[in-house]
Amino acid sequence: MSIRLVPLSGLSALLVSACAATSPSATDNRSAAQIHGSAYYVERIALPPDIALDVQLVNTRLADTPLAVVARQRYEHPQGPPYKFTLDYDPAKLQPNMSYALFATLTDADGHVWFVTDTSVPVTPGSKDTVELRMVRTTPPPR
């Protein structure tokens, strides 16, 4: 019987340590940073109710690589426009001498992009400024 208890106690210790490793600590929460802003478009158009806003913080020097996206936040059924957002990011993922920008898209449940930022919106991570992202209309979805 003691042979079975040894593996179970080892498994229990492993599970407890795994849970502890994945739980965010108070220190982790204090190291997180945020970018506040709003995304908007000027067209007078009603969007479908299943619209979602995606906001990304991107390292522009690593564009078109998997490492380019530093942070991403998705808002299902946002109220707006303007669509207010708060993007959490990890300052440890930022690299010195790199440039960062925000991008936003409004996408429906079928994956069609209705609006997108068409220009890079530079940001200075750590700045308390509120960022405004102007989006432009893409090709209308097929009917």
CSV table of C-alpha atoms in Angstrom, one decimal:
chain,number,residue,atom,x,y,z
A,1,MET,CA,0.0,0.0,0.0
A,2,SER,CA,2.8,2.4,0.7
A,3,ILE,CA,4.0,1.9,-2.9
A,4,ARG,CA,0.8,3.5,-4.2
A,5,LEU,CA,1.0,6.4,-1.8
A,6,VAL,CA,4.4,7.5,-2.9
A,7,PRO,CA,3.4,8.1,-6.6
A,8,LEU,CA,0.1,9.8,-5.5
A,9,SER,CA,2.0,12.1,-3.1
A,10,GLY,CA,4.4,12.9,-5.9
A,11,LEU,CA,1.5,13.6,-8.3
A,12,SER,CA,-0.2,15.8,-5.6
A,13,ALA,CA,3.0,17.8,-5.2
A,14,LEU,CA,3.3,18.3,-8.9
A,15,LEU,CA,-0.3,19.4,-9.3
A,16,VAL,CA,0.0,21.9,-6.4
A,17,SER,CA,3.2,23.4,-7.9
A,18,ALA,CA,1.6,23.6,-11.3
A,19,CYS,CA,-1.4,25.5,-9.9
A,20,ALA,CA,0.9,27.8,-8.0
A,21,ALA,CA,2.9,28.5,-11.2
A,22,THR,CA,-0.1,29.5,-13.2
A,23,SER,CA,-1.8,31.7,-10.7
A,24,PRO,CA,-1.0,35.4,-11.2
A,25,SER,CA,0.6,37.0,-8.1
A,26,ALA,CA,0.1,40.5,-6.8
A,27,THR,CA,3.6,41.3,-8.2
A,28,ASP,CA,2.5,40.2,-11.7
A,29,ASN,CA,-0.6,42.5,-11.5
A,30,ARG,CA,1.6,45.5,-10.5
A,31,SER,CA,4.0,44.9,-13.5
A,32,ALA,CA,1.1,45.0,-16.0
A,33,ALA,CA,0.7,48.2,-17.9
A,34,GLN,CA,-2.2,49.6,-19.9
A,35,ILE,CA,-2.9,51.7,-22.9
A,36,HIS,CA,-6.3,53.5,-22.9
A,37,GLY,CA,-8.0,54.8,-26.0
A,38,SER,CA,-10.9,54.7,-28.4
A,39,ALA,CA,-11.5,53.5,-31.9
A,40,TYR,CA,-14.0,55.2,-34.2
A,41,TYR,CA,-15.1,55.6,-37.8
A,42,VAL,CA,-16.8,58.6,-39.4
A,43,GLU,CA,-19.3,56.8,-41.7
A,44,ARG,CA,-22.9,56.8,-40.5
A,45,ILE,CA,-23.6,53.1,-40.7
A,46,ALA,CA,-25.3,50.5,-38.5
A,47,LEU,CA,-23.1,47.5,-37.9
A,48,PRO,CA,-24.4,44.0,-37.2
A,49,PRO,CA,-25.0,43.1,-33.6
A,50,ASP,CA,-22.3,40.4,-33.6
A,51,ILE,CA,-19.5,42.9,-34.2
A,52,ALA,CA,-16.2,42.6,-32.3
A,53,LEU,CA,-13.4,45.1,-31.8
A,54,ASP,CA,-9.8,43.8,-31.9
A,55,VAL,CA,-7.0,46.1,-30.7
A,56,GLN,CA,-3.3,45.1,-31.0
A,57,LEU,CA,-0.1,46.6,-29.8
A,58,VAL,CA,2.5,45.7,-32.4
A,59,ASN,CA,6.3,46.0,-32.7
A,60,THR,CA,6.5,47.7,-36.1
A,61,ARG,CA,10.1,46.6,-36.7
A,62,LEU,CA,9.0,43.0,-36.4
A,63,ALA,CA,5.9,43.4,-38.6
A,64,ASP,CA,4.8,40.3,-40.5
A,65,THR,CA,6.4,38.0,-38.0
A,66,PRO,CA,4.8,36.0,-35.2
A,67,LEU,CA,6.7,38.1,-32.6
A,68,ALA,CA,5.2,41.4,-33.8
A,69,VAL,CA,2.1,41.3,-31.7
A,70,VAL,CA,3.0,42.3,-28.1
A,71,ALA,CA,-0.6,42.4,-26.8
A,72,ARG,CA,-4.1,41.9,-28.1
A,73,GLN,CA,-7.6,42.6,-26.6
A,74,ARG,CA,-10.9,41.5,-28.1
A,75,TYR,CA,-14.2,43.1,-27.2
A,76,GLU,CA,-17.3,41.2,-28.2
A,77,HIS,CA,-20.4,43.4,-28.9
A,78,PRO,CA,-18.8,46.7,-28.0
A,79,GLN,CA,-20.9,49.8,-27.4
A,80,GLY,CA,-20.0,52.7,-29.7
A,81,PRO,CA,-18.7,54.3,-31.8
A,82,PRO,CA,-16.5,55.5,-30.3
A,83,TYR,CA,-15.4,52.2,-28.9
A,84,LYS,CA,-13.4,52.7,-25.7
A,85,PHE,CA,-10.7,50.2,-24.9
A,86,THR,CA,-8.1,49.4,-22.3
A,87,LEU,CA,-5.2,47.2,-23.6
A,88,ASP,CA,-3.2,45.4,-21.0
A,89,TYR,CA,0.4,44.6,-21.9
A,90,ASP,CA,3.5,43.2,-20.3
A,91,PRO,CA,6.3,45.8,-20.2
A,92,ALA,CA,8.9,43.0,-20.1
A,93,LYS,CA,7.9,42.1,-23.7
A,94,LEU,CA,9.0,45.6,-24.9
A,95,GLN,CA,12.4,45.9,-26.4
A,96,PRO,CA,14.6,49.0,-26.3
A,97,ASN,CA,15.1,50.9,-29.6
A,98,MET,CA,11.9,49.4,-31.1
A,99,SER,CA,8.8,51.2,-32.4
A,100,TYR,CA,5.3,50.3,-31.3
A,101,ALA,CA,1.9,51.0,-32.8
A,102,LEU,CA,-1.7,50.2,-32.3
A,103,PHE,CA,-4.0,48.7,-34.8
A,104,ALA,CA,-7.8,48.0,-34.6
A,105,THR,CA,-10.4,46.1,-36.6
A,106,LEU,CA,-14.2,45.6,-36.4
A,107,THR,CA,-15.1,42.1,-37.5
A,108,ASP,CA,-18.4,40.3,-37.6
A,109,ALA,CA,-19.1,36.7,-36.5
A,110,ASP,CA,-18.5,35.4,-40.1
A,111,GLY,CA,-15.0,36.9,-40.0
A,112,HIS,CA,-15.7,39.8,-42.4
A,113,VAL,CA,-13.7,42.9,-41.5
A,114,TRP,CA,-15.9,46.0,-41.6
A,115,PHE,CA,-13.5,48.6,-40.5
A,116,VAL,CA,-9.7,48.7,-40.0
A,117,THR,CA,-7.1,51.3,-39.1
A,118,ASP,CA,-5.3,51.9,-42.3
A,119,THR,CA,-2.3,53.8,-40.9
A,120,SER,CA,0.1,53.0,-38.1
A,121,VAL,CA,-0.8,54.8,-34.9
A,122,PRO,CA,2.5,55.1,-33.0
A,123,VAL,CA,2.4,54.8,-29.2
A,124,THR,CA,4.8,55.3,-26.4
A,125,PRO,CA,4.2,52.5,-24.0
A,126,GLY,CA,4.0,53.9,-20.5
A,127,SER,CA,2.5,57.2,-21.6
A,128,LYS,CA,-0.7,58.3,-19.9
A,129,ASP,CA,-2.0,59.8,-23.1
A,130,THR,CA,-5.3,58.5,-24.5
A,131,VAL,CA,-4.9,57.1,-28.0
A,132,GLU,CA,-7.5,57.6,-30.8
A,133,LEU,CA,-7.7,55.1,-33.6
A,134,ARG,CA,-9.5,56.2,-36.7
A,135,MET,CA,-10.8,53.3,-38.8
A,136,VAL,CA,-11.8,53.2,-42.4
A,137,ARG,CA,-14.4,51.1,-44.2
A,138,THR,CA,-13.3,47.9,-46.0
A,139,THR,CA,-15.1,46.2,-48.9
A,140,PRO,CA,-18.8,45.6,-48.0
A,141,PRO,CA,-19.6,42.0,-47.2
A,142,PRO,CA,-21.5,40.0,-49.9
A,143,ARG,CA,-25.2,39.9,-49.5
